[in-house]
Amino acid sequence: MPRWLGRVFYAFRGKRSVRLHLVDRPGVPAPTLEGVLVGRFAGHYVLLVPKLVQSGGAPIELEGVVEVPTEQVLFLQVLSS
C-alpha cells in the first residue's frame, strides 16, 4: 500500500494512540514505544510523535517517524481511538 494512501485512511479514521510492547532479548529489558499509529505498511508499524517508555522513568520523546518491524512486537495496546 502506498504511504500516501495510508495517510488518506488515517485522515478519515482518526488518531489512535497506542503502545507497542516489544519482544524481550536476553539481558536487555523489553522496551515499549508509545505514539500515534499511522498504520501497518510493508511489515512495519508506523508511529508518529514516538516516545520511548521506560519502567520507573519519564518517557523519552523521539523525533520524526518510527517504523517497527511486526516480528519485534509482542503486542499492541490501544490507549485511545
PDB file of N, CA, C and O in Angstrom:
ATOM      1  N   MET A   1       0.844  -1.168   0.000  1.00  0.00           N
ATOM      2  CA  MET A   1       0.000   0.000   0.000  1.00  0.00           C
ATOM      3  C   MET A   1       0.895   1.239   0.000  1.00  0.00           C
ATOM      4  O   MET A   1       1.788   1.344   0.834  1.00  0.00           O
ATOM      5  N   PRO A   2       0.653   2.177  -0.903  1.00  0.00           N
ATOM      6  CA  PRO A   2       1.454   3.404  -0.907  1.00  0.00           C
ATOM      7  C   PRO A   2       1.245   4.217   0.368  1.00  0.00           C
ATOM      8  O   PRO A   2       0.165   4.218   0.954  1.00  0.00           O
ATOM      9  N   ARG A   3       2.283   4.899   0.775  1.00  0.00           N
ATOM     10  CA  ARG A   3       2.225   5.681   2.016  1.00  0.00           C
ATOM     11  C   ARG A   3       1.170   6.781   1.937  1.00  0.00           C
ATOM     12  O   ARG A   3       0.505   7.080   2.911  1.00  0.00           O
ATOM     13  N   TRP A   4       0.994   7.408   0.769  1.00  0.00           N
ATOM     14  CA  TRP A   4       0.008   8.480   0.645  1.00  0.00           C
ATOM     15  C   TRP A   4      -1.401   7.951   0.864  1.00  0.00           C
ATOM     16  O   TRP A   4      -2.247   8.633   1.433  1.00  0.00           O
ATOM     17  N   LEU A   5      -1.662   6.711   0.439  1.00  0.00           N
ATOM     18  CA  LEU A   5      -2.981   6.117   0.639  1.00  0.00           C
ATOM     19  C   LEU A   5      -3.215   5.829   2.121  1.00  0.00           C
ATOM     20  O   LEU A   5      -4.316   6.025   2.633  1.00  0.00           O
ATOM     21  N   GLY A   6      -2.166   5.417   2.819  1.00  0.00           N
ATOM     22  CA  GLY A   6      -2.265   5.225   4.265  1.00  0.00           C
ATOM     23  C   GLY A   6      -2.601   6.516   4.973  1.00  0.00           C
ATOM     24  O   GLY A   6      -3.369   6.530   5.938  1.00  0.00           O
ATOM     25  N   ARG A   7      -2.034   7.612   4.508  1.00  0.00           N
ATOM     26  CA  ARG A   7      -2.339   8.913   5.113  1.00  0.00           C
ATOM     27  C   ARG A   7      -3.793   9.311   4.893  1.00  0.00           C
ATOM     28  O   ARG A   7      -4.414   9.922   5.760  1.00  0.00           O
ATOM     29  N   VAL A   8      -4.341   8.962   3.738  1.00  0.00           N
ATOM     30  CA  VAL A   8      -5.758   9.253   3.466  1.00  0.00           C
ATOM     31  C   VAL A   8      -6.644   8.450   4.412  1.00  0.00           C
ATOM     32  O   VAL A   8      -7.577   8.988   5.013  1.00  0.00           O
ATOM     33  N   PHE A   9      -6.360   7.161   4.579  1.00  0.00           N
ATOM     34  CA  PHE A   9      -7.129   6.336   5.516  1.00  0.00           C
ATOM     35  C   PHE A   9      -7.019   6.876   6.929  1.00  0.00           C
ATOM     36  O   PHE A   9      -7.985   6.923   7.675  1.00  0.00           O
ATOM     37  N   TYR A  10      -5.806   7.291   7.294  1.00  0.00           N
ATOM     38  CA  TYR A  10      -5.569   7.831   8.637  1.00  0.00           C
ATOM     39  C   TYR A  10      -6.402   9.095   8.872  1.00  0.00           C
ATOM     40  O   TYR A  10      -6.956   9.290   9.941  1.00  0.00           O
ATOM     41  N   ALA A  11      -6.510   9.939   7.849  1.00  0.00           N
ATOM     42  CA  ALA A  11      -7.266  11.185   7.981  1.00  0.00           C
ATOM     43  C   ALA A  11      -8.752  10.906   8.235  1.00  0.00           C
ATOM     44  O   ALA A  11      -9.402  11.618   9.003  1.00  0.00           O
ATOM     45  N   PHE A  12      -9.296   9.868   7.615  1.00  0.00           N
ATOM     46  CA  PHE A  12     -10.707   9.542   7.803  1.00  0.00           C
ATOM     47  C   PHE A  12     -10.962   8.761   9.089  1.00  0.00           C
ATOM     48  O   PHE A  12     -11.993   8.925   9.720  1.00  0.00           O
ATOM     49  N   ARG A  13     -10.042   7.892   9.478  1.00  0.00           N
ATOM     50  CA  ARG A  13     -10.253   7.042  10.643  1.00  0.00           C
ATOM     51  C   ARG A  13     -10.022   7.779  11.950  1.00  0.00           C
ATOM     52  O   ARG A  13     -10.651   7.497  12.954  1.00  0.00           O
ATOM     53  N   GLY A  14      -9.131   8.716  11.961  1.00  0.00           N
ATOM     54  CA  GLY A  14      -8.833   9.450  13.180  1.00  0.00           C
ATOM     55  C   GLY A  14      -7.579   8.929  13.845  1.00  0.00           C
ATOM     56  O   GLY A  14      -6.950   7.975  13.397  1.00  0.00           O
ATOM     57  N   LYS A  15      -7.217   9.563  14.932  1.00  0.00           N
ATOM     58  CA  LYS A  15      -5.984   9.218  15.631  1.00  0.00           C
ATOM     59  C   LYS A  15      -6.197   8.044  16.576  1.00  0.00           C
ATOM     60  O   LYS A  15      -7.237   7.941  17.209  1.00  0.00           O
ATOM     61  N   ARG A  16      -5.203   7.184  16.660  1.00  0.00           N
ATOM     62  CA  ARG A  16      -5.190   6.080  17.625  1.00  0.00           C
ATOM     63  C   ARG A  16      -3.875   6.122  18.369  1.00  0.00           C
ATOM     64  O   ARG A  16      -2.823   5.896  17.786  1.00  0.00           O
ATOM     65  N   SER A  17      -3.950   6.432  19.635  1.00  0.00           N
ATOM     66  CA  SER A  17      -2.757   6.429  20.464  1.00  0.00           C
ATOM     67  C   SER A  17      -2.524   5.000  20.940  1.00  0.00           C
ATOM     68  O   SER A  17      -3.434   4.369  21.483  1.00  0.00           O
ATOM     69  N   VAL A  18      -1.317   4.483  20.708  1.00  0.00           N
ATOM     70  CA  VAL A  18      -1.025   3.078  21.020  1.00  0.00           C
ATOM     71  C   VAL A  18       0.308   2.947  21.741  1.00  0.00           C
ATOM     72  O   VAL A  18       1.131   3.863  21.733  1.00  0.00           O
ATOM     73  N   ARG A  19       0.500   1.783  22.343  1.00  0.00           N
ATOM     74  CA  ARG A  19       1.791   1.367  22.881  1.00  0.00           C
ATOM     75  C   ARG A  19       2.169   0.054  22.207  1.00  0.00           C
ATOM     76  O   ARG A  19       1.360  -0.859  22.111  1.00  0.00           O
ATOM     77  N   LEU A  20       3.407  -0.016  21.755  1.00  0.00           N
ATOM     78  CA  LEU A  20       3.939  -1.246  21.185  1.00  0.00           C
ATOM     79  C   LEU A  20       4.887  -1.858  22.211  1.00  0.00           C
ATOM     80  O   LEU A  20       5.916  -1.267  22.543  1.00  0.00           O
ATOM     81  N   HIS A  21       4.516  -3.006  22.720  1.00  0.00           N
ATOM     82  CA  HIS A  21       5.360  -3.730  23.668  1.00  0.00           C
ATOM     83  C   HIS A  21       6.223  -4.676  22.837  1.00  0.00           C
ATOM     84  O   HIS A  21       5.703  -5.555  22.153  1.00  0.00           O
ATOM     85  N   LEU A  22       7.532  -4.486  22.911  1.00  0.00           N
ATOM     86  CA  LEU A  22       8.454  -5.231  22.057  1.00  0.00           C
ATOM     87  C   LEU A  22       8.953  -6.497  22.735  1.00  0.00           C
ATOM     88  O   LEU A  22       8.871  -6.653  23.953  1.00  0.00           O
ATOM     89  N   VAL A  23       9.481  -7.393  21.932  1.00  0.00           N
ATOM     90  CA  VAL A  23       9.962  -8.703  22.377  1.00  0.00           C
ATOM     91  C   VAL A  23      11.206  -8.542  23.250  1.00  0.00           C
ATOM     92  O   VAL A  23      12.074  -7.721  22.961  1.00  0.00           O
ATOM     93  N   ASP A  24      11.262  -9.342  24.321  1.00  0.00           N
ATOM     94  CA  ASP A  24      12.439  -9.363  25.209  1.00  0.00           C
ATOM     95  C   ASP A  24      13.633  -9.972  24.501  1.00  0.00           C
ATOM     96  O   ASP A  24      13.505 -10.911  23.723  1.00  0.00           O
ATOM     97  N   ARG A  25      14.801  -9.436  24.817  1.00  0.00           N
ATOM     98  CA  ARG A  25      16.057 -10.041  24.380  1.00  0.00           C
ATOM     99  C   ARG A  25      16.828 -10.419  25.627  1.00  0.00           C
ATOM    100  O   ARG A  25      16.710  -9.750  26.647  1.00  0.00           O
ATOM    101  N   PRO A  26      17.624 -11.474  25.579  1.00  0.00           N
ATOM    102  CA  PRO A  26      18.379 -11.891  26.773  1.00  0.00           C
ATOM    103  C   PRO A  26      19.281 -10.772  27.300  1.00  0.00           C
ATOM    104  O   PRO A  26      20.064 -10.197  26.563  1.00  0.00           O
ATOM    105  N   GLY A  27      19.113 -10.455  28.584  1.00  0.00           N
ATOM    106  CA  GLY A  27      19.944  -9.454  29.218  1.00  0.00           C
ATOM    107  C   GLY A  27      19.544  -8.010  28.966  1.00  0.00           C
ATOM    108  O   GLY A  27      20.176  -7.102  29.463  1.00  0.00           O
ATOM    109  N   VAL A  28      18.507  -7.792  28.169  1.00  0.00           N
ATOM    110  CA  VAL A  28      18.065  -6.435  27.849  1.00  0.00           C
ATOM    111  C   VAL A  28      16.589  -6.316  28.197  1.00  0.00           C
ATOM    112  O   VAL A  28      15.782  -7.141  27.762  1.00  0.00           O
ATOM    113  N   PRO A  29      16.194  -5.305  28.992  1.00  0.00           N
ATOM    114  CA  PRO A  29      14.770  -5.152  29.300  1.00  0.00           C
ATOM    115  C   PRO A  29      13.983  -4.798  28.041  1.00  0.00           C
ATOM    116  O   PRO A  29      14.485  -4.102  27.163  1.00  0.00           O
ATOM    117  N   ALA A  30      12.765  -5.307  27.969  1.00  0.00           N
ATOM    118  CA  ALA A  30      11.920  -5.077  26.798  1.00  0.00           C
ATOM    119  C   ALA A  30      11.485  -3.622  26.738  1.00  0.00           C
ATOM    120  O   ALA A  30      10.876  -3.117  27.675  1.00  0.00           O
ATOM    121  N   PRO A  31      11.801  -2.932  25.647  1.00  0.00           N
ATOM    122  CA  PRO A  31      11.372  -1.547  25.518  1.00  0.00           C
ATOM    123  C   PRO A  31       9.903  -1.456  25.113  1.00  0.00           C
ATOM    124  O   PRO A  31       9.319  -2.408  24.590  1.00  0.00           O
ATOM    125  N   THR A  32       9.314  -0.309  25.374  1.00  0.00           N
ATOM    126  CA  THR A  32       7.942  -0.026  24.969  1.00  0.00           C
ATOM    127  C   THR A  32       7.936   1.302  24.242  1.00  0.00           C
ATOM    128  O   THR A  32       8.532   2.272  24.701  1.00  0.00           O
ATOM    129  N   LEU A  33       7.287   1.338  23.090  1.00  0.00           N
ATOM    130  CA  LEU A  33       7.158   2.570  22.323  1.00  0.00           C
ATOM    131  C   LEU A  33       5.713   3.032  22.367  1.00  0.00           C
ATOM    132  O   LEU A  33       4.791   2.220  22.273  1.00  0.00           O
ATOM    133  N   GLU A  34       5.521   4.336  22.479  1.00  0.00           N
ATOM    134  CA  GLU A  34       4.180   4.913  22.523  1.00  0.00           C
ATOM    135  C   GLU A  34       4.104   5.989  21.450  1.00  0.00           C
ATOM    136  O   GLU A  34       5.076   6.710  21.215  1.00  0.00           O
ATOM    137  N   GLY A  35       2.962   6.108  20.785  1.00  0.00           N
ATOM    138  CA  GLY A  35       2.794   7.138  19.761  1.00  0.00           C
ATOM    139  C   GLY A  35       1.458   7.023  19.079  1.00  0.00           C
ATOM    140  O   GLY A  35       0.582   6.263  19.491  1.00  0.00           O
ATOM    141  N   VAL A  36       1.313   7.782  18.015  1.00  0.00           N
ATOM    142  CA  VAL A  36       0.082   7.784  17.225  1.00  0.00           C
ATOM    143  C   VAL A  36       0.289   6.844  16.049  1.00  0.00           C
ATOM    144  O   VAL A  36       1.199   7.051  15.237  1.00  0.00           O
ATOM    145  N   LEU A  37      -0.542   5.820  15.975  1.00  0.00           N
ATOM    146  CA  LEU A  37      -0.405   4.800  14.927  1.00  0.00           C
ATOM    147  C   LEU A  37      -0.929   5.334  13.604  1.00  0.00           C
ATOM    148  O   LEU A  37      -2.089   5.729  13.491  1.00  0.00           O
ATOM    149  N   VAL A  38      -0.052   5.357  12.603  1.00  0.00           N
ATOM    150  CA  VAL A  38      -0.451   5.744  11.254  1.00  0.00           C
ATOM    151  C   VAL A  38      -1.007   4.531  10.534  1.00  0.00           C
ATOM    152  O   VAL A  38      -2.007   4.608   9.843  1.00  0.00           O
ATOM    153  N   GLY A  39      -0.358   3.386  10.717  1.00  0.00           N
ATOM    154  CA  GLY A  39      -0.808   2.162  10.065  1.00  0.00           C
ATOM    155  C   GLY A  39       0.292   1.125  10.065  1.00  0.00           C
ATOM    156  O   GLY A  39       1.323   1.275  10.714  1.00  0.00           O
ATOM    157  N   ARG A  40       0.028   0.090   9.288  1.00  0.00           N
ATOM    158  CA  ARG A  40       0.981  -1.005   9.148  1.00  0.00           C
ATOM    159  C   ARG A  40       1.294  -1.144   7.674  1.00  0.00           C
ATOM    160  O   ARG A  40       0.417  -1.462   6.867  1.00  0.00           O
ATOM    161  N   PHE A  41       2.541  -0.876   7.316  1.00  0.00           N
ATOM    162  CA  PHE A  41       2.950  -0.879   5.923  1.00  0.00           C
ATOM    163  C   PHE A  41       4.186  -1.746   5.756  1.00  0.00           C
ATOM    164  O   PHE A  41       5.143  -1.600   6.506  1.00  0.00           O
ATOM    165  N   ALA A  42       4.163  -2.622   4.780  1.00  0.00           N
ATOM    166  CA  ALA A  42       5.315  -3.457   4.414  1.00  0.00           C
ATOM    167  C   ALA A  42       5.924  -4.165   5.623  1.00  0.00           C
ATOM    168  O   ALA A  42       7.139  -4.213   5.793  1.00  0.00           O
ATOM    169  N   GLY A  43       5.071  -4.685   6.511  1.00  0.00           N
ATOM    170  CA  GLY A  43       5.559  -5.437   7.662  1.00  0.00           C
ATOM    171  C   GLY A  43       6.099  -4.581   8.790  1.00  0.00           C
ATOM    172  O   GLY A  43       6.827  -5.083   9.638  1.00  0.00           O
ATOM    173  N   HIS A  44       5.754  -3.289   8.814  1.00  0.00           N
ATOM    174  CA  HIS A  44       6.206  -2.377   9.860  1.00  0.00           C
ATOM    175  C   HIS A  44       5.030  -1.580  10.403  1.00  0.00           C
ATOM    176  O   HIS A  44       4.172  -1.139   9.640  1.00  0.00           O
ATOM    177  N   TYR A  45       5.009  -1.404  11.741  1.00  0.00           N
ATOM    178  CA  TYR A  45       4.082  -0.456  12.343  1.00  0.00           C
ATOM    179  C   TYR A  45       4.730   0.921  12.244  1.00  0.00           C
ATOM    180  O   TYR A  45       5.921   1.071  12.525  1.00  0.00           O
ATOM    181  N   VAL A  46       3.945   1.938  11.858  1.00  0.00           N
ATOM    182  CA  VAL A  46       4.467   3.291  11.701  1.00  0.00           C
ATOM    183  C   VAL A  46       3.833   4.181  12.763  1.00  0.00           C
ATOM    184  O   VAL A  46       2.608   4.272  12.855  1.00  0.00           O
ATOM    185  N   LEU A  47       4.683   4.829  13.589  1.00  0.00           N
ATOM    186  CA  LEU A  47       4.228   5.693  14.677  1.00  0.00           C
ATOM    187  C   LEU A  47       4.680   7.129  14.458  1.00  0.00           C
ATOM    188  O   LEU A  47       5.831   7.375  14.106  1.00  0.00           O
ATOM    189  N   LEU A  48       3.761   8.069  14.681  1.00  0.00           N
ATOM    190  CA  LEU A  48       4.088   9.490  14.726  1.00  0.00           C
ATOM    191  C   LEU A  48       4.195   9.910  16.183  1.00  0.00           C
ATOM    192  O   LEU A  48       3.593   9.284  17.049  1.00  0.00           O
ATOM    193  N   VAL A  49       4.914  10.968  16.460  1.00  0.00           N
ATOM    194  CA  VAL A  49       5.117  11.504  17.811  1.00  0.00           C
ATOM    195  C   VAL A  49       5.541  10.364  18.756  1.00  0.00           C
ATOM    196  O   VAL A  49       4.910  10.132  19.782  1.00  0.00           O
ATOM    197  N   PRO A  50       6.620   9.659  18.415  1.00  0.00           N
ATOM    198  CA  PRO A  50       7.014   8.495  19.217  1.00  0.00           C
ATOM    199  C   PRO A  50       7.684   8.873  20.537  1.00  0.00           C
ATOM    200  O   PRO A  50       8.335   9.915  20.647  1.00  0.00           O
ATOM    201  N   LYS A  51       7.464   8.011  21.526  1.00  0.00           N
ATOM    202  CA  LYS A  51       8.116   8.146  22.833  1.00  0.00           C
ATOM    203  C   LYS A  51       8.608   6.767  23.247  1.00  0.00           C
ATOM    204  O   LYS A  51       7.937   5.771  23.016  1.00  0.00           O
ATOM    205  N   LEU A  52       9.766   6.735  23.878  1.00  0.00           N
ATOM    206  CA  LEU A  52      10.310   5.508  24.439  1.00  0.00           C
ATOM    207  C   LEU A  52       9.942   5.492  25.912  1.00  0.00           C
ATOM    208  O   LEU A  52      10.354   6.364  26.668  1.00  0.00           O
ATOM    209  N   VAL A  53       9.136   4.520  26.326  1.00  0.00           N
ATOM    210  CA  VAL A  53       8.652   4.429  27.700  1.00  0.00           C
ATOM    211  C   VAL A  53       9.523   3.436  28.449  1.00  0.00           C
ATOM    212  O   VAL A  53       9.652   2.281  28.040  1.00  0.00           O
ATOM    213  N   GLN A  54      10.128   3.900  29.532  1.00  0.00           N
ATOM    214  CA  GLN A  54      10.976   3.043  30.355  1.00  0.00           C
ATOM    215  C   GLN A  54      10.323   2.885  31.717  1.00  0.00           C
ATOM    216  O   GLN A  54       9.666   3.801  32.209  1.00  0.00           O
ATOM    217  N   SER A  55      10.505   1.730  32.328  1.00  0.00           N
ATOM    218  CA  SER A  55       9.914   1.499  33.644  1.00  0.00           C
ATOM    219  C   SER A  55      10.562   2.399  34.679  1.00  0.00           C
ATOM    220  O   SER A  55      11.787   2.501  34.756  1.00  0.00           O
ATOM    221  N   GLY A  56       9.721   3.069  35.453  1.00  0.00           N
ATOM    222  CA  GLY A  56      10.221   3.897  36.541  1.00  0.00           C
ATOM    223  C   GLY A  56      10.804   5.234  36.129  1.00  0.00           C
ATOM    224  O   GLY A  56      11.369   5.940  36.949  1.00  0.00           O
ATOM    225  N   GLY A  57      10.669   5.618  34.888  1.00  0.00           N
ATOM    226  CA  GLY A  57      11.225   6.891  34.443  1.00  0.00           C
ATOM    227  C   GLY A  57      10.270   7.629  33.532  1.00  0.00           C
ATOM    228  O   GLY A  57       9.240   7.111  33.118  1.00  0.00           O
ATOM    229  N   ALA A  58      10.619   8.855  33.231  1.00  0.00           N
ATOM    230  CA  ALA A  58       9.803   9.655  32.322  1.00  0.00           C
ATOM    231  C   ALA A  58      10.031   9.180  30.885  1.00  0.00           C
ATOM    232  O   ALA A  58      11.128   8.748  30.536  1.00  0.00           O
ATOM    233  N   PRO A  59       8.992   9.256  30.049  1.00  0.00           N
ATOM    234  CA  PRO A  59       9.161   8.855  28.651  1.00  0.00           C
ATOM    235  C   PRO A  59      10.153   9.767  27.924  1.00  0.00           C
ATOM    236  O   PRO A  59      10.233  10.961  28.196  1.00  0.00           O
ATOM    237  N   ILE A  60      10.914   9.190  27.021  1.00  0.00           N
ATOM    238  CA  ILE A  60      11.877   9.938  26.223  1.00  0.00           C
ATOM    239  C   ILE A  60      11.248  10.187  24.861  1.00  0.00           C
ATOM    240  O   ILE A  60      10.900   9.248  24.150  1.00  0.00           O
ATOM    241  N   GLU A  61      11.090  11.461  24.498  1.00  0.00           N
ATOM    242  CA  GLU A  61      10.493  11.802  23.213  1.00  0.00           C
ATOM    243  C   GLU A  61      11.519  11.628  22.103  1.00  0.00           C
ATOM    244  O   GLU A  61      12.670  12.042  22.232  1.00  0.00           O
ATOM    245  N   LEU A  62      11.085  10.999  21.020  1.00  0.00           N
ATOM    246  CA  LEU A  62      11.925  10.787  19.852  1.00  0.00           C
ATOM    247  C   LEU A  62      11.449  11.706  18.740  1.00  0.00           C
ATOM    248  O   LEU A  62      10.298  12.141  18.735  1.00  0.00           O
ATOM    249  N   GLU A  63      12.309  12.009  17.795  1.00  0.00           N
ATOM    250  CA  GLU A  63      11.944  12.887  16.696  1.00  0.00           C
ATOM    251  C   GLU A  63      11.565  12.081  15.465  1.00  0.00           C
ATOM    252  O   GLU A  63      12.061  10.982  15.247  1.00  0.00           O
ATOM    253  N   GLY A  64      10.677  12.647  14.658  1.00  0.00           N
ATOM    254  CA  GLY A  64      10.335  12.059  13.379  1.00  0.00           C
ATOM    255  C   GLY A  64       9.317  10.940  13.476  1.00  0.00           C
ATOM    256  O   GLY A  64       8.427  10.945  14.322  1.00  0.00           O
ATOM    257  N   VAL A  65       9.476   9.972  12.605  1.00  0.00           N
ATOM    258  CA  VAL A  65       8.580   8.826  12.488  1.00  0.00           C
ATOM    259  C   VAL A  65       9.364   7.571  12.834  1.00  0.00           C
ATOM    260  O   VAL A  65      10.524   7.446  12.477  1.00  0.00           O
ATOM    261  N   VAL A  66       8.719   6.641  13.545  1.00  0.00           N
ATOM    262  CA  VAL A  66       9.367   5.380  13.913  1.00  0.00           C
ATOM    263  C   VAL A  66       8.660   4.247  13.178  1.00  0.00           C
ATOM    264  O   VAL A  66       7.433   4.183  13.164  1.00  0.00           O
ATOM    265  N   GLU A  67       9.450   3.374  12.557  1.00  0.00           N
ATOM    266  CA  GLU A  67       8.926   2.171  11.917  1.00  0.00           C
ATOM    267  C   GLU A  67       9.471   0.966  12.674  1.00  0.00           C
ATOM    268  O   GLU A  67      10.683   0.818  12.813  1.00  0.00           O
ATOM    269  N   VAL A  68       8.559   0.128  13.176  1.00  0.00           N
ATOM    270  CA  VAL A  68       8.950  -1.032  13.980  1.00  0.00           C
ATOM    271  C   VAL A  68       8.542  -2.302  13.231  1.00  0.00           C
ATOM    272  O   VAL A  68       7.374  -2.456  12.866  1.00  0.00           O
ATOM    273  N   PRO A  69       9.471  -3.225  12.989  1.00  0.00           N
ATOM    274  CA  PRO A  69       9.114  -4.481  12.324  1.00  0.00           C
ATOM    275  C   PRO A  69       8.079  -5.254  13.145  1.00  0.00           C
ATOM    276  O   PRO A  69       8.184  -5.337  14.369  1.00  0.00           O
ATOM    277  N   THR A  70       7.077  -5.810  12.484  1.00  0.00           N
ATOM    278  CA  THR A  70       5.992  -6.513  13.180  1.00  0.00           C
ATOM    279  C   THR A  70       6.495  -7.724  13.952  1.00  0.00           C
ATOM    280  O   THR A  70       5.929  -8.064  14.986  1.00  0.00           O
ATOM    281  N   GLU A  71       7.578  -8.359  13.499  1.00  0.00           N
ATOM    282  CA  GLU A  71       8.087  -9.541  14.219  1.00  0.00           C
ATOM    283  C   GLU A  71       8.747  -9.170  15.543  1.00  0.00           C
ATOM    284  O   GLU A  71       8.972 -10.035  16.379  1.00  0.00           O
ATOM    285  N   GLN A  72       9.041  -7.878  15.762  1.00  0.00           N
ATOM    286  CA  GLN A  72       9.617  -7.423  17.027  1.00  0.00           C
ATOM    287  C   GLN A  72       8.561  -7.018  18.050  1.00  0.00           C
ATOM    288  O   GLN A  72       8.890  -6.726  19.194  1.00  0.00           O
ATOM    289  N   VAL A  73       7.277  -6.989  17.633  1.00  0.00           N
ATOM    290  CA  VAL A  73       6.199  -6.534  18.516  1.00  0.00           C
ATOM    291  C   VAL A  73       5.534  -7.729  19.186  1.00  0.00           C
ATOM    292  O   VAL A  73       5.044  -8.641  18.521  1.00  0.00           O
ATOM    293  N   LEU A  74       5.521  -7.717  20.519  1.00  0.00           N
ATOM    294  CA  LEU A  74       4.861  -8.760  21.295  1.00  0.00           C
ATOM    295  C   LEU A  74       3.354  -8.551  21.260  1.00  0.00           C
ATOM    296  O   LEU A  74       2.594  -9.465  20.949  1.00  0.00           O
ATOM    297  N   PHE A  75       2.912  -7.315  21.581  1.00  0.00           N
ATOM    298  CA  PHE A  75       1.506  -6.970  21.414  1.00  0.00           C
ATOM    299  C   PHE A  75       1.339  -5.466  21.312  1.00  0.00           C
ATOM    300  O   PHE A  75       2.213  -4.693  21.681  1.00  0.00           O
ATOM    301  N   LEU A  76       0.190  -5.054  20.773  1.00  0.00           N
ATOM    302  CA  LEU A  76      -0.146  -3.654  20.572  1.00  0.00           C
ATOM    303  C   LEU A  76      -1.265  -3.301  21.547  1.00  0.00           C
ATOM    304  O   LEU A  76      -2.279  -3.975  21.576  1.00  0.00           O
ATOM    305  N   GLN A  77      -1.079  -2.253  22.320  1.00  0.00           N
ATOM    306  CA  GLN A  77      -2.073  -1.801  23.289  1.00  0.00           C
ATOM    307  C   GLN A  77      -2.652  -0.483  22.799  1.00  0.00           C
ATOM    308  O   GLN A  77      -1.928   0.490  22.600  1.00  0.00           O
ATOM    309  N   VAL A  78      -3.984  -0.437  22.592  1.00  0.00           N
ATOM    310  CA  VAL A  78      -4.646   0.783  22.155  1.00  0.00           C
ATOM    311  C   VAL A  78      -4.987   1.611  23.377  1.00  0.00           C
ATOM    312  O   VAL A  78      -5.702   1.158  24.266  1.00  0.00           O
ATOM    313  N   LEU A  79      -4.446   2.851  23.439  1.00  0.00           N
ATOM    314  CA  LEU A  79      -4.697   3.724  24.569  1.00  0.00           C
ATOM    315  C   LEU A  79      -5.948   4.577  24.339  1.00  0.00           C
ATOM    316  O   LEU A  79      -6.722   4.800  25.256  1.00  0.00           O
ATOM    317  N   SER A  80      -6.134   5.079  23.141  1.00  0.00           N
ATOM    318  CA  SER A  80      -7.343   5.839  22.797  1.00  0.00           C
ATOM    319  C   SER A  80      -7.549   5.765  21.292  1.00  0.00           C
ATOM    320  O   SER A  80      -6.624   5.554  20.525  1.00  0.00           O
ATOM    321  N   SER A  81      -8.795   5.934  20.884  1.00  0.00           N
ATOM    322  CA  SER A  81      -9.079   5.881  19.445  1.00  0.00           C
ATOM    323  C   SER A  81      -9.858   7.084  19.014  1.00  0.00           C
ATOM    324  O   SER A  81     -10.273   7.906  19.767  1.00  0.00           O
TER     325      SER A  81
END
